[in-house]
Amino acid sequence: SMMFGKVKTCNSAAADTRPAECNLVLLGGMGCGKSALAVKFLTKRFISEYDPYLEDIYSSVETVDQQSVTVRVMDTCDQEGPVNSERYLSWASAFLVVYSVDSMQSFAGCQPYLQTLALHNKTPIILLGNKLDMDRYRQVTRSEGEGLASLFHATFFELSACQDFLSVQHVFYEAVRRVRGV
Ligand code: GDP
Ligand code: MG
């Protein structure tokens, strides 16, 4: 049976073993743009005023690398850093930790989430510096973002919820790929 297993992984049927479901959770301080990113990914639209206290799970069937996958996105809103983290720690298959590049406070605020994930050995982690369109008011350099990401073995991106849809979609699709182990 070992041999059959080996043959199967060399065969295109190996693709069928990829998870058809992917649960993504958005974590980070208030105001960094978690809801804006979730809404952009799911609707291609930027909603500038979104209920800051709304926490919900959205679902969308996506095609990532020719493979269909049900992507669920949990948009969280913690008012005081990571509390009740049990609700997403075992639910999520990948963790998107967000700060905004124009806010050093948000950069500090995302770190307790990274520590909580590290404490529970949770991976994969994607660290996102949002509001890249606010580059003029940047408080967090790209290399500070990269440094934090490498400390927690996270994949790092800077992006903007209010700019092009494809770069937002790319980040969510990369999360799916990380879950698939690609
Ligand atoms: P959340 O608390 O993390 O869910 O943050 P929201 O998604 O509610 O966004 C907080 C504020 O930042 C809102 O006024 C959004 O319009 C704004 N915002 C979110 N993403 C961006 C972005 O990429 N660029 C800019 N300029 N503003 C953004
Ligand atoms: Mg929100």
PDB file of C-alpha atoms and ligand atoms in Angstrom:
ATOM      1  CA  SER A   1       0.000   0.000   0.000  1.00  0.00           C
ATOM      2  CA  MET A   2       3.025   2.265   0.564  1.00  0.00           C
ATOM      3  CA  MET A   3       3.789   1.864  -3.115  1.00  0.00           C
ATOM      4  CA  PHE A   4       0.286   2.730  -4.161  1.00  0.00           C
ATOM      5  CA  GLY A   5       0.456   5.798  -1.950  1.00  0.00           C
ATOM      6  CA  LYS A   6       3.643   6.830  -3.645  1.00  0.00           C
ATOM      7  CA  VAL A   7       2.211   6.315  -7.111  1.00  0.00           C
ATOM      8  CA  LYS A   8      -0.858   8.325  -6.222  1.00  0.00           C
ATOM      9  CA  THR A   9       1.092  11.427  -5.181  1.00  0.00           C
ATOM     10  CA  CYS A  10       2.832  11.432  -8.568  1.00  0.00           C
ATOM     11  CA  ASN A  11      -0.499  11.263 -10.298  1.00  0.00           C
ATOM     12  CA  SER A  12      -2.849  14.199 -10.976  1.00  0.00           C
ATOM     13  CA  ALA A  13      -5.346  12.565  -8.575  1.00  0.00           C
ATOM     14  CA  ALA A  14      -3.195  14.027  -5.785  1.00  0.00           C
ATOM     15  CA  ALA A  15      -5.010  17.296  -6.409  1.00  0.00           C
ATOM     16  CA  ASP A  16      -8.201  15.693  -5.068  1.00  0.00           C
ATOM     17  CA  THR A  17      -6.674  15.445  -1.607  1.00  0.00           C
ATOM     18  CA  ARG A  18      -6.523  19.230  -1.310  1.00  0.00           C
ATOM     19  CA  PRO A  19      -9.038  20.642   1.148  1.00  0.00           C
ATOM     20  CA  ALA A  20     -12.206  21.863  -0.516  1.00  0.00           C
ATOM     21  CA  GLU A  21     -12.831  24.182   2.409  1.00  0.00           C
ATOM     22  CA  CYS A  22     -10.700  26.933   3.839  1.00  0.00           C
ATOM     23  CA  ASN A  23     -11.548  28.978   6.910  1.00  0.00           C
ATOM     24  CA  LEU A  24      -9.771  32.317   7.132  1.00  0.00           C
ATOM     25  CA  VAL A  25      -9.903  34.630  10.138  1.00  0.00           C
ATOM     26  CA  LEU A  26      -9.034  38.337  10.072  1.00  0.00           C
ATOM     27  CA  LEU A  27      -7.355  39.534  13.264  1.00  0.00           C
ATOM     28  CA  GLY A  28      -5.992  42.877  14.402  1.00  0.00           C
ATOM     29  CA  GLY A  29      -6.864  46.069  16.208  1.00  0.00           C
ATOM     30  CA  MET A  30      -9.943  48.164  15.489  1.00  0.00           C
ATOM     31  CA  GLY A  31      -9.760  50.412  12.446  1.00  0.00           C
ATOM     32  CA  CYS A  32      -6.943  48.658  10.565  1.00  0.00           C
ATOM     33  CA  GLY A  33      -9.335  47.645   7.783  1.00  0.00           C
ATOM     34  CA  LYS A  34     -10.267  44.018   8.438  1.00  0.00           C
ATOM     35  CA  SER A  35     -13.903  44.510   7.440  1.00  0.00           C
ATOM     36  CA  ALA A  36     -12.941  46.584   4.408  1.00  0.00           C
ATOM     37  CA  LEU A  37     -10.610  43.779   3.247  1.00  0.00           C
ATOM     38  CA  ALA A  38     -13.246  41.087   3.819  1.00  0.00           C
ATOM     39  CA  VAL A  39     -15.909  43.069   1.970  1.00  0.00           C
ATOM     40  CA  LYS A  40     -13.526  43.883  -0.884  1.00  0.00           C
ATOM     41  CA  PHE A  41     -12.576  40.234  -1.332  1.00  0.00           C
ATOM     42  CA  LEU A  42     -16.179  39.072  -1.238  1.00  0.00           C
ATOM     43  CA  THR A  43     -17.881  41.855  -3.234  1.00  0.00           C
ATOM     44  CA  LYS A  44     -15.034  43.600  -5.149  1.00  0.00           C
ATOM     45  CA  ARG A  45     -16.246  46.817  -3.571  1.00  0.00           C
ATOM     46  CA  PHE A  46     -14.694  49.148  -1.036  1.00  0.00           C
ATOM     47  CA  ILE A  47     -17.179  50.069   1.684  1.00  0.00           C
ATOM     48  CA  SER A  48     -15.723  53.054   3.525  1.00  0.00           C
ATOM     49  CA  GLU A  49     -18.064  52.989   6.506  1.00  0.00           C
ATOM     50  CA  TYR A  50     -18.656  49.561   7.902  1.00  0.00           C
ATOM     51  CA  ASP A  51     -20.196  48.726  11.289  1.00  0.00           C
ATOM     52  CA  PRO A  52     -17.072  48.611  13.507  1.00  0.00           C
ATOM     53  CA  TYR A  53     -18.724  46.229  15.973  1.00  0.00           C
ATOM     54  CA  LEU A  54     -19.986  43.698  13.461  1.00  0.00           C
ATOM     55  CA  GLU A  55     -18.437  40.262  13.675  1.00  0.00           C
ATOM     56  CA  ASP A  56     -19.550  37.684  11.149  1.00  0.00           C
ATOM     57  CA  ILE A  57     -18.538  34.747   8.981  1.00  0.00           C
ATOM     58  CA  TYR A  58     -18.942  35.072   5.216  1.00  0.00           C
ATOM     59  CA  SER A  59     -18.687  32.295   2.687  1.00  0.00           C
ATOM     60  CA  SER A  60     -17.800  32.252  -0.989  1.00  0.00           C
ATOM     61  CA  VAL A  61     -17.011  29.484  -3.458  1.00  0.00           C
ATOM     62  CA  GLU A  62     -13.784  30.417  -5.227  1.00  0.00           C
ATOM     63  CA  THR A  63     -11.594  28.823  -7.868  1.00  0.00           C
ATOM     64  CA  VAL A  64      -7.955  28.918  -6.828  1.00  0.00           C
ATOM     65  CA  ASP A  65      -5.469  27.297  -9.239  1.00  0.00           C
ATOM     66  CA  GLN A  66      -8.295  25.509 -11.089  1.00  0.00           C
ATOM     67  CA  GLN A  67      -9.515  24.003  -7.808  1.00  0.00           C
ATOM     68  CA  SER A  68     -12.879  24.864  -6.314  1.00  0.00           C
ATOM     69  CA  VAL A  69     -12.795  25.818  -2.640  1.00  0.00           C
ATOM     70  CA  THR A  70     -15.358  27.127  -0.199  1.00  0.00           C
ATOM     71  CA  VAL A  71     -13.623  30.062   1.469  1.00  0.00           C
ATOM     72  CA  ARG A  72     -15.109  31.204   4.765  1.00  0.00           C
ATOM     73  CA  VAL A  73     -13.951  34.511   6.161  1.00  0.00           C
ATOM     74  CA  MET A  74     -14.422  35.360   9.836  1.00  0.00           C
ATOM     75  CA  ASP A  75     -14.294  39.110  10.344  1.00  0.00           C
ATOM     76  CA  THR A  76     -13.527  39.702  14.010  1.00  0.00           C
ATOM     77  CA  CYS A  77     -13.770  42.819  16.144  1.00  0.00           C
ATOM     78  CA  ASP A  78     -11.954  42.723  19.431  1.00  0.00           C
ATOM     79  CA  GLN A  79     -12.022  45.996  21.292  1.00  0.00           C
ATOM     80  CA  GLU A  80      -9.131  45.119  23.600  1.00  0.00           C
ATOM     81  CA  GLY A  81      -6.727  42.806  21.804  1.00  0.00           C
ATOM     82  CA  PRO A  82      -6.999  39.007  21.751  1.00  0.00           C
ATOM     83  CA  VAL A  83      -9.847  37.870  23.970  1.00  0.00           C
ATOM     84  CA  ASN A  84     -12.072  34.806  23.467  1.00  0.00           C
ATOM     85  CA  SER A  85      -9.554  33.602  20.923  1.00  0.00           C
ATOM     86  CA  GLU A  86     -10.982  30.064  21.258  1.00  0.00           C
ATOM     87  CA  ARG A  87     -13.707  31.077  18.786  1.00  0.00           C
ATOM     88  CA  TYR A  88     -11.219  31.170  15.909  1.00  0.00           C
ATOM     89  CA  LEU A  89      -8.130  29.242  17.083  1.00  0.00           C
ATOM     90  CA  SER A  90      -9.502  25.821  16.200  1.00  0.00           C
ATOM     91  CA  TRP A  91     -11.955  27.019  13.550  1.00  0.00           C
ATOM     92  CA  ALA A  92      -9.493  28.760  11.257  1.00  0.00           C
ATOM     93  CA  SER A  93      -7.260  27.000   8.754  1.00  0.00           C
ATOM     94  CA  ALA A  94      -5.204  30.195   8.249  1.00  0.00           C
ATOM     95  CA  PHE A  95      -4.774  33.450  10.168  1.00  0.00           C
ATOM     96  CA  LEU A  96      -4.656  36.889   8.528  1.00  0.00           C
ATOM     97  CA  VAL A  97      -3.219  39.391  10.995  1.00  0.00           C
ATOM     98  CA  VAL A  98      -3.767  42.988   9.907  1.00  0.00           C
ATOM     99  CA  TYR A  99      -2.321  46.395  10.775  1.00  0.00           C
ATOM    100  CA  SER A 100      -2.370  49.617   8.800  1.00  0.00           C
ATOM    101  CA  VAL A 101       0.869  51.089   7.440  1.00  0.00           C
ATOM    102  CA  ASP A 102      -0.214  54.592   8.530  1.00  0.00           C
ATOM    103  CA  SER A 103      -0.556  53.594  12.181  1.00  0.00           C
ATOM    104  CA  MET A 104       2.250  52.539  14.492  1.00  0.00           C
ATOM    105  CA  GLN A 105      -0.464  51.900  17.093  1.00  0.00           C
ATOM    106  CA  SER A 106      -2.080  49.320  14.824  1.00  0.00           C
ATOM    107  CA  PHE A 107       1.344  47.720  14.280  1.00  0.00           C
ATOM    108  CA  ALA A 108       1.759  47.382  18.046  1.00  0.00           C
ATOM    109  CA  GLY A 109      -1.851  46.223  18.316  1.00  0.00           C
ATOM    110  CA  CYS A 110      -1.421  43.311  15.913  1.00  0.00           C
ATOM    111  CA  GLN A 111       1.481  41.820  17.872  1.00  0.00           C
ATOM    112  CA  PRO A 112      -0.546  40.272  20.717  1.00  0.00           C
ATOM    113  CA  TYR A 113      -2.420  38.329  18.014  1.00  0.00           C
ATOM    114  CA  LEU A 114       0.836  37.013  16.590  1.00  0.00           C
ATOM    115  CA  GLN A 115       1.926  36.043  20.105  1.00  0.00           C
ATOM    116  CA  THR A 116      -1.368  34.265  20.780  1.00  0.00           C
ATOM    117  CA  LEU A 117      -1.026  32.304  17.528  1.00  0.00           C
ATOM    118  CA  ALA A 118       2.599  31.420  18.326  1.00  0.00           C
ATOM    119  CA  LEU A 119       1.609  30.313  21.828  1.00  0.00           C
ATOM    120  CA  HIS A 120      -0.913  27.876  20.337  1.00  0.00           C
ATOM    121  CA  ASN A 121       1.388  26.797  17.475  1.00  0.00           C
ATOM    122  CA  LYS A 122      -1.124  28.067  14.932  1.00  0.00           C
ATOM    123  CA  THR A 123      -0.080  28.323  11.287  1.00  0.00           C
ATOM    124  CA  PRO A 124      -0.125  29.466   8.564  1.00  0.00           C
ATOM    125  CA  ILE A 125      -0.054  33.159   9.397  1.00  0.00           C
ATOM    126  CA  ILE A 126      -0.289  35.964   6.835  1.00  0.00           C
ATOM    127  CA  LEU A 127       0.734  39.405   8.102  1.00  0.00           C
ATOM    128  CA  LEU A 128      -0.938  42.241   6.202  1.00  0.00           C
ATOM    129  CA  GLY A 129       0.060  45.907   6.183  1.00  0.00           C
ATOM    130  CA  ASN A 130      -3.177  47.503   4.946  1.00  0.00           C
ATOM    131  CA  LYS A 131      -3.901  51.069   3.727  1.00  0.00           C
ATOM    132  CA  LEU A 132      -0.958  51.128   1.343  1.00  0.00           C
ATOM    133  CA  ASP A 133      -2.728  54.020  -0.417  1.00  0.00           C
ATOM    134  CA  MET A 134      -1.855  56.069   2.702  1.00  0.00           C
ATOM    135  CA  ASP A 135       1.839  55.758   1.893  1.00  0.00           C
ATOM    136  CA  ARG A 136       2.324  59.523   2.356  1.00  0.00           C
ATOM    137  CA  TYR A 137       1.319  59.104   6.005  1.00  0.00           C
ATOM    138  CA  ARG A 138       3.250  55.907   6.499  1.00  0.00           C
ATOM    139  CA  GLN A 139       4.383  55.202  10.083  1.00  0.00           C
ATOM    140  CA  VAL A 140       5.418  51.562   9.627  1.00  0.00           C
ATOM    141  CA  THR A 141       8.112  50.819   7.048  1.00  0.00           C
ATOM    142  CA  ARG A 142       7.910  47.825   4.782  1.00  0.00           C
ATOM    143  CA  SER A 143      11.052  46.409   6.394  1.00  0.00           C
ATOM    144  CA  GLU A 144       9.502  46.703   9.868  1.00  0.00           C
ATOM    145  CA  GLY A 145       6.556  44.699   8.537  1.00  0.00           C
ATOM    146  CA  GLU A 146       8.853  42.139   6.942  1.00  0.00           C
ATOM    147  CA  GLY A 147      10.891  41.890  10.151  1.00  0.00           C
ATOM    148  CA  LEU A 148       7.809  41.192  12.269  1.00  0.00           C
ATOM    149  CA  ALA A 149       6.549  38.653   9.734  1.00  0.00           C
ATOM    150  CA  SER A 150       9.835  36.745   9.679  1.00  0.00           C
ATOM    151  CA  LEU A 151       9.923  36.676  13.480  1.00  0.00           C
ATOM    152  CA  PHE A 152       6.598  34.785  13.419  1.00  0.00           C
ATOM    153  CA  HIS A 153       7.285  32.800  10.214  1.00  0.00           C
ATOM    154  CA  ALA A 154       4.433  34.631   8.539  1.00  0.00           C
ATOM    155  CA  THR A 155       3.970  35.467   4.881  1.00  0.00           C
ATOM    156  CA  PHE A 156       3.949  39.251   4.440  1.00  0.00           C
ATOM    157  CA  PHE A 157       2.041  41.558   2.116  1.00  0.00           C
ATOM    158  CA  GLU A 158       1.252  45.239   1.976  1.00  0.00           C
ATOM    159  CA  LEU A 159      -2.013  46.083   0.274  1.00  0.00           C
ATOM    160  CA  SER A 160      -4.940  48.447   0.217  1.00  0.00           C
ATOM    161  CA  ALA A 161      -8.603  47.609   0.640  1.00  0.00           C
ATOM    162  CA  CYS A 162      -9.558  50.635  -1.427  1.00  0.00           C
ATOM    163  CA  GLN A 163      -7.326  50.003  -4.435  1.00  0.00           C
ATOM    164  CA  ASP A 164      -7.362  47.216  -7.031  1.00  0.00           C
ATOM    165  CA  PHE A 165      -9.429  44.124  -6.325  1.00  0.00           C
ATOM    166  CA  LEU A 166      -6.895  41.666  -7.775  1.00  0.00           C
ATOM    167  CA  SER A 167      -4.177  42.400  -5.222  1.00  0.00           C
ATOM    168  CA  VAL A 168      -6.696  41.856  -2.400  1.00  0.00           C
ATOM    169  CA  GLN A 169      -7.903  38.654  -4.059  1.00  0.00           C
ATOM    170  CA  HIS A 170      -4.268  37.553  -4.482  1.00  0.00           C
ATOM    171  CA  VAL A 171      -3.651  37.777  -0.724  1.00  0.00           C
ATOM    172  CA  PHE A 172      -6.723  35.693   0.142  1.00  0.00           C
ATOM    173  CA  TYR A 173      -5.787  33.161  -2.564  1.00  0.00           C
ATOM    174  CA  GLU A 174      -2.261  32.959  -1.158  1.00  0.00           C
ATOM    175  CA  ALA A 175      -3.825  32.096   2.203  1.00  0.00           C
ATOM    176  CA  VAL A 176      -5.734  29.261   0.492  1.00  0.00           C
ATOM    177  CA  ARG A 177      -2.484  28.079  -1.123  1.00  0.00           C
ATOM    178  CA  ARG A 178      -0.727  28.110   2.238  1.00  0.00           C
ATOM    179  CA  VAL A 179      -3.531  25.941   3.663  1.00  0.00           C
ATOM    180  CA  ARG A 180      -3.130  23.558   0.728  1.00  0.00           C
ATOM    181  CA  GLY A 181       0.579  23.431   1.504  1.00  0.00           C
ATOM    182  CA  VAL A 182       1.544  24.882  -1.883  1.00  0.00           C
TER     183      VAL A 182
HETATM  184  P1  GDP B   1     -11.746  47.167  11.105  1.00  0.00           P
HETATM  185  O1  GDP B   1     -12.109  47.773  12.434  1.00  0.00           O
HETATM  186  O2  GDP B   1     -10.399  46.539  11.158  1.00  0.00           O
HETATM  187  O3  GDP B   1     -12.792  46.253  10.577  1.00  0.00           O
HETATM  188  O4  GDP B   1     -11.601  48.388  10.084  1.00  0.00           O
HETATM  189  P2  GDP B   1     -12.638  48.886   8.946  1.00  0.00           P
HETATM  190  O5  GDP B   1     -12.660  47.954   7.803  1.00  0.00           O
HETATM  191  O6  GDP B   1     -13.956  49.196   9.576  1.00  0.00           O
HETATM  192  O7  GDP B   1     -11.909  50.218   8.487  1.00  0.00           O
HETATM  193  C1  GDP B   1     -11.640  51.263   9.413  1.00  0.00           C
HETATM  194  C2  GDP B   1     -11.530  52.568   8.640  1.00  0.00           C
HETATM  195  O8  GDP B   1     -10.406  52.507   7.772  1.00  0.00           O
HETATM  196  C3  GDP B   1     -12.746  52.875   7.769  1.00  0.00           C
HETATM  197  O9  GDP B   1     -12.968  54.253   7.787  1.00  0.00           O
HETATM  198  C4  GDP B   1     -12.303  52.430   6.389  1.00  0.00           C
HETATM  199  O10 GDP B   1     -12.926  53.159   5.376  1.00  0.00           O
HETATM  200  C5  GDP B   1     -10.813  52.718   6.430  1.00  0.00           C
HETATM  201  N1  GDP B   1     -10.031  51.826   5.571  1.00  0.00           N
HETATM  202  C6  GDP B   1     -10.048  50.478   5.543  1.00  0.00           C
HETATM  203  N2  GDP B   1      -9.171  49.997   4.652  1.00  0.00           N
HETATM  204  C7  GDP B   1      -8.579  51.077   4.092  1.00  0.00           C
HETATM  205  C8  GDP B   1      -7.559  51.247   3.107  1.00  0.00           C
HETATM  206  O11 GDP B   1      -6.996  50.306   2.550  1.00  0.00           O
HETATM  207  N3  GDP B   1      -7.193  52.541   2.828  1.00  0.00           N
HETATM  208  C9  GDP B   1      -7.762  53.613   3.430  1.00  0.00           C
HETATM  209  N4  GDP B   1      -7.354  54.830   3.061  1.00  0.00           N
HETATM  210  N5  GDP B   1      -8.730  53.483   4.357  1.00  0.00           N
HETATM  211  C10 GDP B   1      -9.123  52.234   4.687  1.00  0.00           C
HETATM  212 MG    MG B   2     -14.569  45.587  11.387  1.00  0.00          MG
END
